[in-house]
CSV table of C-alpha atoms in Angstrom, one decimal:
chain,number,residue,atom,x,y,z
T,4,MET,CA,29.2,-67.9,47.9
T,5,GLY,CA,26.9,-67.4,44.4
T,6,GLU,CA,29.6,-67.4,42.1
T,7,GLU,CA,31.1,-70.0,43.9
T,8,ILE,CA,28.1,-72.2,43.9
T,9,ILE,CA,27.3,-71.5,40.1
T,10,ARG,CA,30.4,-72.7,39.1
T,11,TRP,CA,30.7,-75.9,41.2
T,12,ALA,CA,27.1,-76.5,40.0
T,13,LEU,CA,27.5,-75.7,36.4
T,14,GLN,CA,30.7,-78.4,36.2
T,15,ARG,CA,28.7,-80.9,37.4
T,16,THR,CA,25.2,-80.8,35.0
T,17,ALA,CA,28.7,-80.4,32.6
T,18,THR,CA,29.8,-83.5,33.7
T,19,LYS,CA,26.6,-85.6,35.6
T,20,ALA,CA,23.7,-84.1,33.4
T,21,SER,CA,22.7,-86.8,30.6
T,22,SER,CA,22.4,-85.9,27.2
T,23,TYR,CA,18.7,-86.0,26.8
T,24,ASN,CA,18.9,-83.9,29.8
T,25,LEU,CA,21.2,-81.0,27.9
T,26,MET,CA,20.5,-81.6,24.5
T,27,THR,CA,16.4,-82.2,23.8
T,28,TYR,CA,13.7,-80.2,23.4
T,29,ARG,CA,11.4,-79.5,25.7
T,30,ASP,CA,7.8,-77.5,26.1
T,31,GLY,CA,7.1,-75.8,28.8
T,32,PHE,CA,5.2,-77.9,31.0
T,33,GLY,CA,8.6,-79.2,31.7
T,34,ASP,CA,9.7,-81.8,33.6
T,35,THR,CA,7.8,-83.2,36.0
T,36,GLN,CA,10.9,-85.0,38.5
T,37,GLN,CA,13.2,-81.2,38.0
T,38,LYS,CA,9.6,-79.8,39.6
T,39,LEU,CA,9.9,-82.5,42.1
T,40,ALA,CA,13.5,-81.8,42.9
T,41,LEU,CA,13.4,-77.6,42.8
T,42,ARG,CA,10.4,-77.6,45.2
T,43,ALA,CA,13.3,-77.0,47.5
T,44,PHE,CA,13.3,-73.6,46.9
T,45,LEU,CA,10.2,-72.6,47.3
T,46,PRO,CA,8.7,-71.6,51.3
T,47,PRO,CA,8.0,-74.7,53.5
T,48,LEU,CA,4.5,-74.5,53.4
T,49,LEU,CA,4.8,-74.3,49.6
T,50,GLN,CA,6.8,-77.8,49.7
T,51,ASP,CA,4.4,-80.1,49.2
T,52,VAL,CA,2.8,-78.7,45.9
T,53,SER,CA,1.8,-81.4,43.8
T,54,GLU,CA,4.1,-81.7,39.7
T,55,ASP,CA,0.6,-80.1,37.8
T,56,ARG,CA,0.8,-77.0,40.4
T,57,MET,CA,4.5,-76.0,40.0
T,58,LEU,CA,5.7,-74.0,37.0
T,59,ILE,CA,9.5,-73.7,36.0
T,60,ASN,CA,10.0,-71.0,34.2
T,61,HIS,CA,12.9,-68.0,33.6
T,62,GLY,CA,12.8,-65.8,36.4
T,63,ALA,CA,10.1,-63.7,38.6
T,64,GLN,CA,9.9,-61.3,35.8
T,65,ASN,CA,9.1,-63.8,33.9
T,66,GLY,CA,6.8,-65.1,35.7
T,67,VAL,CA,5.1,-62.0,35.8
T,68,TYR,CA,5.0,-61.0,31.9
T,69,THR,CA,4.1,-64.5,31.1
T,70,ALA,CA,0.7,-64.4,33.7
T,71,LEU,CA,-0.9,-61.3,32.4
T,72,GLY,CA,-0.1,-62.0,29.6
T,73,ARG,CA,-2.3,-65.8,29.8
T,74,LEU,CA,-5.1,-64.8,32.1
T,75,THR,CA,-6.4,-61.4,30.9
T,76,SER,CA,-8.3,-60.1,28.1
T,77,PRO,CA,-8.8,-56.9,26.3
T,78,GLY,CA,-10.4,-54.4,28.9
T,79,ASP,CA,-9.1,-56.2,32.4
T,80,THR,CA,-7.7,-53.9,34.9
T,81,ILE,CA,-4.5,-54.8,36.9
T,82,CYS,CA,-4.8,-53.8,40.0
T,83,LEU,CA,-1.5,-52.5,42.0
T,84,GLU,CA,0.1,-51.0,45.1
T,85,PRO,CA,1.0,-47.3,44.6
T,86,LEU,CA,4.4,-48.0,43.9
T,87,SER,CA,6.0,-51.2,42.5
T,88,TYR,CA,8.9,-53.2,41.3
T,89,PRO,CA,9.4,-51.5,37.8
T,90,GLY,CA,8.7,-54.4,35.7
T,91,VAL,CA,5.2,-54.6,36.5
T,92,GLY,CA,4.4,-51.5,35.0
T,93,ALA,CA,6.9,-52.8,31.9
T,94,ALA,CA,4.8,-56.1,31.7
T,95,ILE,CA,1.0,-54.0,31.5
T,96,SER,CA,2.6,-51.5,29.5
T,97,GLN,CA,4.1,-54.3,26.5
T,98,LEU,CA,0.9,-56.3,27.2
T,99,GLY,CA,-0.8,-53.0,26.1
T,100,LEU,CA,-3.0,-53.9,30.0
T,101,SER,CA,-4.5,-51.1,32.4
T,102,SER,CA,-4.0,-50.3,35.4
T,103,ILE,CA,-4.9,-49.2,38.8
T,104,THR,CA,-4.0,-48.3,42.0
T,105,VAL,CA,-5.7,-49.2,45.2
T,106,GLU,CA,-4.7,-47.2,48.6
T,107,THR,CA,-2.0,-48.8,51.4
T,108,ASP,CA,-0.8,-48.1,55.1
T,109,LYS,CA,2.2,-49.1,57.0
T,110,ARG,CA,0.5,-52.8,57.0
T,111,GLY,CA,0.1,-53.2,53.5
T,112,ILE,CA,-2.9,-52.3,51.2
T,113,CYS,CA,-5.7,-51.4,52.8
T,114,PRO,CA,-8.9,-53.4,52.6
T,115,ILE,CA,-11.5,-50.8,52.4
T,116,SER,CA,-9.9,-49.0,49.5
T,117,PHE,CA,-9.1,-53.1,48.0
T,118,GLU,CA,-12.5,-53.3,47.6
T,119,GLN,CA,-13.7,-50.6,46.2
T,120,GLN,CA,-12.1,-50.3,43.9
T,121,CYS,CA,-13.2,-54.5,43.1
T,122,LYS,CA,-16.8,-52.9,43.7
T,123,LYS,CA,-15.7,-51.2,40.7
T,124,GLY,CA,-16.4,-54.5,38.4
T,125,ARG,CA,-13.2,-54.7,35.7
T,126,ILE,CA,-10.1,-55.9,38.2
T,127,ARG,CA,-9.2,-59.0,37.0
T,128,ILE,CA,-6.0,-59.2,38.6
T,129,LEU,CA,-4.2,-58.0,41.9
T,130,VAL,CA,-0.2,-57.8,41.5
T,131,THR,CA,1.4,-57.5,45.0
T,132,THR,CA,4.5,-57.9,46.9
T,133,ALA,CA,3.4,-59.0,50.8
T,134,THR,CA,6.7,-59.9,52.2
T,135,GLY,CA,10.0,-57.5,52.1
T,136,HIS,CA,8.1,-54.9,49.6
T,137,ASN,CA,10.2,-53.7,47.2
T,138,PRO,CA,10.9,-50.3,47.1
T,139,THR,CA,8.6,-49.8,50.6
T,140,CYS,CA,10.1,-52.2,52.9
T,141,ILE,CA,6.5,-53.0,54.4
T,142,THR,CA,5.3,-56.8,55.2
T,143,THR,CA,1.9,-57.1,55.1
T,144,PRO,CA,0.8,-58.6,58.6
T,145,LEU,CA,-2.0,-62.7,58.9
T,146,SER,CA,-5.0,-60.3,59.6
T,147,ARG,CA,-4.3,-58.0,57.0
T,148,ARG,CA,-3.4,-61.5,54.4
T,149,GLN,CA,-6.7,-62.9,55.2
T,150,GLU,CA,-9.2,-59.9,54.2
T,151,ILE,CA,-7.3,-59.0,51.1
T,152,GLY,CA,-7.5,-62.4,49.9
T,153,LEU,CA,-11.0,-63.1,51.0
T,154,ILE,CA,-12.2,-60.0,49.5
T,155,ALA,CA,-10.4,-61.4,46.5
T,156,GLN,CA,-12.3,-64.4,47.1
T,157,LYS,CA,-15.6,-62.3,47.1
T,158,TYR,CA,-15.0,-60.6,43.8
T,159,ASP,CA,-12.9,-63.6,42.2
T,160,VAL,CA,-9.8,-61.4,41.2
T,161,LEU,CA,-6.5,-63.6,41.0
T,162,ILE,CA,-3.5,-62.9,43.0
T,163,ILE,CA,-0.4,-62.0,41.7
T,164,GLU,CA,2.0,-63.3,44.9
T,165,ASP,CA,5.2,-61.8,44.0
T,166,ASP,CA,7.3,-63.3,47.3
T,167,ILE,CA,11.2,-63.1,45.9
T,168,TYR,CA,12.6,-61.7,49.2
T,169,GLY,CA,10.2,-64.1,50.5
T,170,PHE,CA,13.4,-66.6,51.9
T,171,LEU,CA,15.1,-63.3,53.6
T,172,TYR,CA,12.0,-63.3,55.7
T,173,PRO,CA,11.6,-66.6,57.7
T,174,ASP,CA,9.4,-65.4,60.4
T,175,ALA,CA,6.8,-64.0,57.2
T,176,PRO,CA,3.4,-64.7,57.7
T,177,PRO,CA,2.1,-67.9,55.5
T,178,PRO,CA,1.9,-66.5,51.1
T,179,TYR,CA,-1.9,-65.8,50.0
T,180,ALA,CA,-0.9,-69.3,48.2
T,181,HIS,CA,-1.3,-70.9,51.0
T,182,LEU,CA,-4.1,-69.1,52.8
T,183,PHE,CA,-5.9,-68.6,49.5
T,184,PRO,CA,-4.0,-71.9,47.0
T,185,ASP,CA,-7.0,-71.4,44.6
T,186,GLN,CA,-6.9,-68.1,44.4
T,187,THR,CA,-2.8,-67.2,44.1
T,188,VAL,CA,-0.8,-67.0,41.2
T,189,TYR,CA,3.0,-67.7,43.4
T,190,LEU,CA,5.5,-66.1,42.0
T,191,SER,CA,9.7,-66.1,43.4
T,192,GLY,CA,12.9,-67.3,41.7
T,193,LEU,CA,16.5,-66.9,42.1
T,194,ALA,CA,18.0,-64.0,41.0
T,195,LYS,CA,17.8,-62.8,44.8
T,196,ARG,CA,18.9,-65.8,46.6
T,197,ILE,CA,21.8,-66.8,44.0
T,198,SER,CA,22.9,-64.9,41.5
T,199,PRO,CA,20.4,-62.6,39.1
T,200,SER,CA,22.0,-64.6,35.4
T,201,LEU,CA,21.2,-67.7,36.6
T,202,ARG,CA,17.8,-67.5,34.8
T,203,ILE,CA,15.6,-69.3,36.7
T,204,GLY,CA,12.0,-68.6,38.5
T,205,PHE,CA,9.0,-70.8,39.8
T,206,ALA,CA,5.2,-70.5,40.0
T,207,VAL,CA,2.6,-72.5,41.9
T,208,ALA,CA,-0.4,-72.1,41.2
T,209,PRO,CA,-3.8,-74.0,40.0
T,210,PRO,CA,-4.0,-76.8,37.6
T,211,HIS,CA,-5.6,-74.6,34.6
T,212,ILE,CA,-3.5,-71.6,34.8
T,213,THR,CA,0.0,-73.4,35.6
T,214,MET,CA,-1.3,-74.8,31.8
T,215,LEU,CA,-1.9,-71.7,30.5
T,216,MET,CA,1.0,-70.1,32.2
T,217,ALA,CA,2.8,-73.2,30.4
T,218,GLN,CA,1.2,-72.4,27.1
T,219,GLY,CA,3.0,-69.2,27.3
T,220,ILE,CA,6.6,-70.2,28.1
T,221,THR,CA,5.9,-72.6,25.0
T,222,ALA,CA,5.1,-69.6,23.2
T,223,GLN,CA,7.6,-67.2,24.2
T,224,THR,CA,10.9,-69.5,24.8
T,225,TRP,CA,9.4,-72.7,23.7
T,226,MET,CA,11.6,-74.5,26.6
T,227,VAL,CA,13.4,-73.1,29.7
T,228,SER,CA,16.9,-74.0,29.2
T,229,PRO,CA,18.0,-77.1,31.0
T,230,ILE,CA,21.9,-76.7,31.8
T,231,LEU,CA,20.5,-73.8,33.9
T,232,ILE,CA,17.4,-76.2,34.9
T,233,ASN,CA,19.8,-78.6,35.8
T,234,THR,CA,22.4,-76.3,37.9
T,235,ALA,CA,19.7,-75.2,40.0
T,236,ILE,CA,18.2,-78.7,40.7
T,237,GLU,CA,21.8,-79.1,41.7
T,238,ILE,CA,22.2,-75.4,43.8
T,239,ALA,CA,18.9,-77.0,45.8
T,240,GLY,CA,21.1,-80.6,46.7
T,241,ARG,CA,23.3,-77.9,49.0
T,242,GLY,CA,20.3,-78.0,51.8
T,243,ASP,CA,22.7,-76.8,54.3
T,244,ASP,CA,24.8,-74.7,53.1
T,245,LEU,CA,21.9,-72.4,51.4
T,246,ASN,CA,20.5,-72.6,54.9
T,247,SER,CA,24.3,-71.2,55.8
T,248,PHE,CA,24.0,-68.1,53.2
T,249,THR,CA,20.7,-66.9,53.7
T,250,ARG,CA,22.0,-66.8,57.9
T,251,GLN,CA,24.5,-64.8,56.4
T,252,ILE,CA,22.9,-62.6,54.5
T,253,ARG,CA,20.0,-61.5,56.9
T,254,SER,CA,22.9,-61.5,59.6
T,255,GLU,CA,25.2,-58.6,57.3
T,256,ALA,CA,21.6,-56.9,56.7
T,257,ARG,CA,21.4,-56.2,60.1
T,258,LYS,CA,24.5,-54.4,60.0
T,259,ARG,CA,24.0,-52.7,57.4
T,260,HIS,CA,20.4,-51.8,58.4
T,261,GLU,CA,21.7,-50.0,61.6
T,262,LEU,CA,24.7,-48.2,59.8
T,263,THR,CA,22.4,-46.7,57.2
T,264,THR,CA,19.6,-45.7,60.3
T,265,GLN,CA,23.0,-44.1,62.3
T,266,LEU,CA,24.3,-42.7,59.3
T,267,LEU,CA,21.1,-40.8,57.0
T,268,SER,CA,18.1,-40.7,60.0
T,269,PRO,CA,19.5,-36.9,60.9
T,270,TYR,CA,18.0,-36.3,57.9
T,271,ALA,CA,15.4,-38.5,56.9
T,272,THR,CA,11.5,-37.6,57.7
T,273,ASP,CA,11.0,-41.5,57.6
T,274,LEU,CA,13.7,-44.5,56.7
T,275,LYS,CA,13.0,-48.4,56.6
T,276,THR,CA,15.1,-50.6,56.0
T,277,CYS,CA,14.4,-54.1,55.0
T,278,GLN,CA,16.6,-57.6,54.5
T,279,SER,CA,17.9,-56.6,50.6
T,280,HIS,CA,17.4,-52.0,51.0
T,281,ALA,CA,16.4,-49.3,52.8
T,282,TRP,CA,13.1,-46.8,51.6
T,283,ILE,CA,13.9,-42.8,52.4
T,284,GLY,CA,11.8,-40.5,52.8
T,285,PHE,CA,13.6,-36.6,52.9
T,286,PRO,CA,11.9,-33.1,53.8
T,287,LYS,CA,9.8,-31.8,50.7
T,288,ASP,CA,12.7,-29.3,50.3
T,289,ILE,CA,14.7,-31.4,49.3
T,290,PRO,CA,14.9,-31.8,45.5
T,291,ILE,CA,14.9,-35.7,44.5
T,292,PRO,CA,15.7,-35.6,40.9
T,293,GLN,CA,18.6,-33.3,41.8
T,294,LEU,CA,19.6,-35.2,45.2
T,295,VAL,CA,20.2,-37.8,43.1
T,296,ARG,CA,21.9,-36.0,40.7
T,297,ARG,CA,25.0,-35.1,43.0
T,298,ALA,CA,24.6,-38.1,45.1
T,299,ALA,CA,25.9,-39.8,41.2
T,300,GLU,CA,28.1,-36.9,41.1
T,301,ALA,CA,30.3,-37.5,44.2
T,302,GLY,CA,30.3,-41.8,42.9
T,303,VAL,CA,26.6,-43.1,45.2
T,304,HIS,CA,23.8,-44.7,43.1
T,305,ILE,CA,20.3,-44.1,44.2
T,306,LEU,CA,17.6,-44.1,43.0
T,307,ASP,CA,14.4,-41.3,42.7
T,308,GLY,CA,11.5,-43.2,44.4
T,309,SER,CA,8.9,-41.8,41.2
T,310,ARG,CA,10.8,-45.1,39.4
T,311,PHE,CA,8.4,-46.7,41.8
T,312,ALA,CA,5.5,-45.3,41.7
T,313,ASN,CA,2.3,-46.3,39.6
T,314,ASN,CA,0.5,-43.1,39.8
T,315,THR,CA,1.6,-39.6,39.6
T,316,THR,CA,2.1,-38.8,43.8
T,317,ALA,CA,3.9,-41.8,44.6
T,318,GLY,CA,7.2,-41.9,46.2
T,319,LYS,CA,8.1,-38.4,44.9
T,320,HIS,CA,10.0,-37.5,48.4
T,321,ASN,CA,11.6,-40.8,49.0
T,322,VAL,CA,14.8,-42.5,47.7
T,323,ARG,CA,15.9,-45.8,47.7
T,324,LEU,CA,18.5,-47.2,49.0
T,325,SER,CA,19.9,-51.2,47.1
T,326,ILE,CA,22.0,-51.5,50.8
T,327,MET,CA,23.2,-54.6,50.5
T,328,ALA,CA,25.0,-54.4,46.5
T,329,PRO,CA,27.8,-53.3,48.1
T,330,ASP,CA,30.8,-56.1,48.5
T,331,THR,CA,31.8,-54.3,52.0
T,332,ALA,CA,29.8,-53.4,54.9
T,333,HIS,CA,33.1,-50.7,54.4
T,334,LYS,CA,31.6,-49.7,50.7
T,335,LEU,CA,28.5,-49.0,51.6
T,336,GLU,CA,29.7,-47.0,54.8
T,337,LYS,CA,31.8,-44.6,52.5
T,338,ALA,CA,28.8,-44.2,50.3
T,339,LEU,CA,26.4,-43.7,53.4
T,340,ILE,CA,29.0,-40.9,54.4
T,341,LYS,CA,29.3,-39.2,51.1
T,342,LEU,CA,25.5,-39.1,50.7
T,343,LYS,CA,25.2,-37.4,53.9
T,344,ALA,CA,27.6,-35.4,53.3
T,345,VAL,CA,25.3,-34.2,50.6
T,346,LEU,CA,22.8,-33.5,52.5
T,347,SER,CA,24.4,-32.1,55.1
T,348,ASN,CA,25.4,-28.8,52.1
T,349,PRO,CA,22.0,-28.9,50.2
T,350,ASN,CA,23.8,-25.1,49.1
T,351,GLU,CA,26.5,-26.6,47.2
T,352,ASN,CA,28.1,-28.3,44.4
T,353,SER,CA,28.9,-32.2,45.8
T,354,CYS,CA,32.3,-32.4,43.4
T,355,ASP,CA,33.8,-29.5,46.0
T,356,PHE,CA,34.3,-32.1,49.0
T,357,PHE,CA,34.4,-35.6,46.7
């Protein structure tokens, strides 16, 4: 559906949008009516935010980079989970910032560890994915979010909340941006919901922060493409289709989770799945780099857990599988069978059986 709806929306934009919308310069602050129209993509609890609390950007990754670039000063430290989406570390490195990691458990960030780091007085920002965490699949419960938010308030630490997968979790607890609106920069976008090619994202934050981030957008690219914005607005108008598409994704994800668990559980020490991927831990005697290489030789692309690590120990015995990436469940099954063969023959060359 993603391809079909993008083609439809682009055609609508080409024939319907005014020349004012398509052919003029704007600035990073964005257009009020456009922002209000795109609130349809926000979680229900955030859809009544005022336009001065909302910013359109080039996607969640651009939102992370812009927020870190505009809301930090030399000497500030960014607090990260031990494992996170690699784009966060890339932005921190590009901006010349330093980072530390906080301990986590099966419920997400550990409050005691977070407060210990805050007491050191150097943390300016906490970056977290509380719903459908990439890569660990953890969704932090409400009570833990409240604990973390109160600690952030106490020590004046800003929370950057990456909620790119949030639309897939209708029963998830409220986002930090609803619980602690003055302490949070909420980020999401259409990369996972529609397509990575539609470089449109959203930030929700206090007005003085969206103003700073808007200045960052202007400095980087002057404006977000009006063509892409109008395309996204057309898509936002197809609410019933979007809801149906999301239900299909959830249903398909359940099937793929069962398939993954069925085929790989015997070889894993820990296997978690969520709506987009699986996070699998293996015994320490299985060298993960070798496993990734042998899987690639068999035609199966998996990611070494160390790719997501923000310290030297996290993810060393894990791999991440993008179980929703194959076009069909049948293709996923074929890939999992190949991976299972690799795991069941640790001393064989993968090319011997493929």
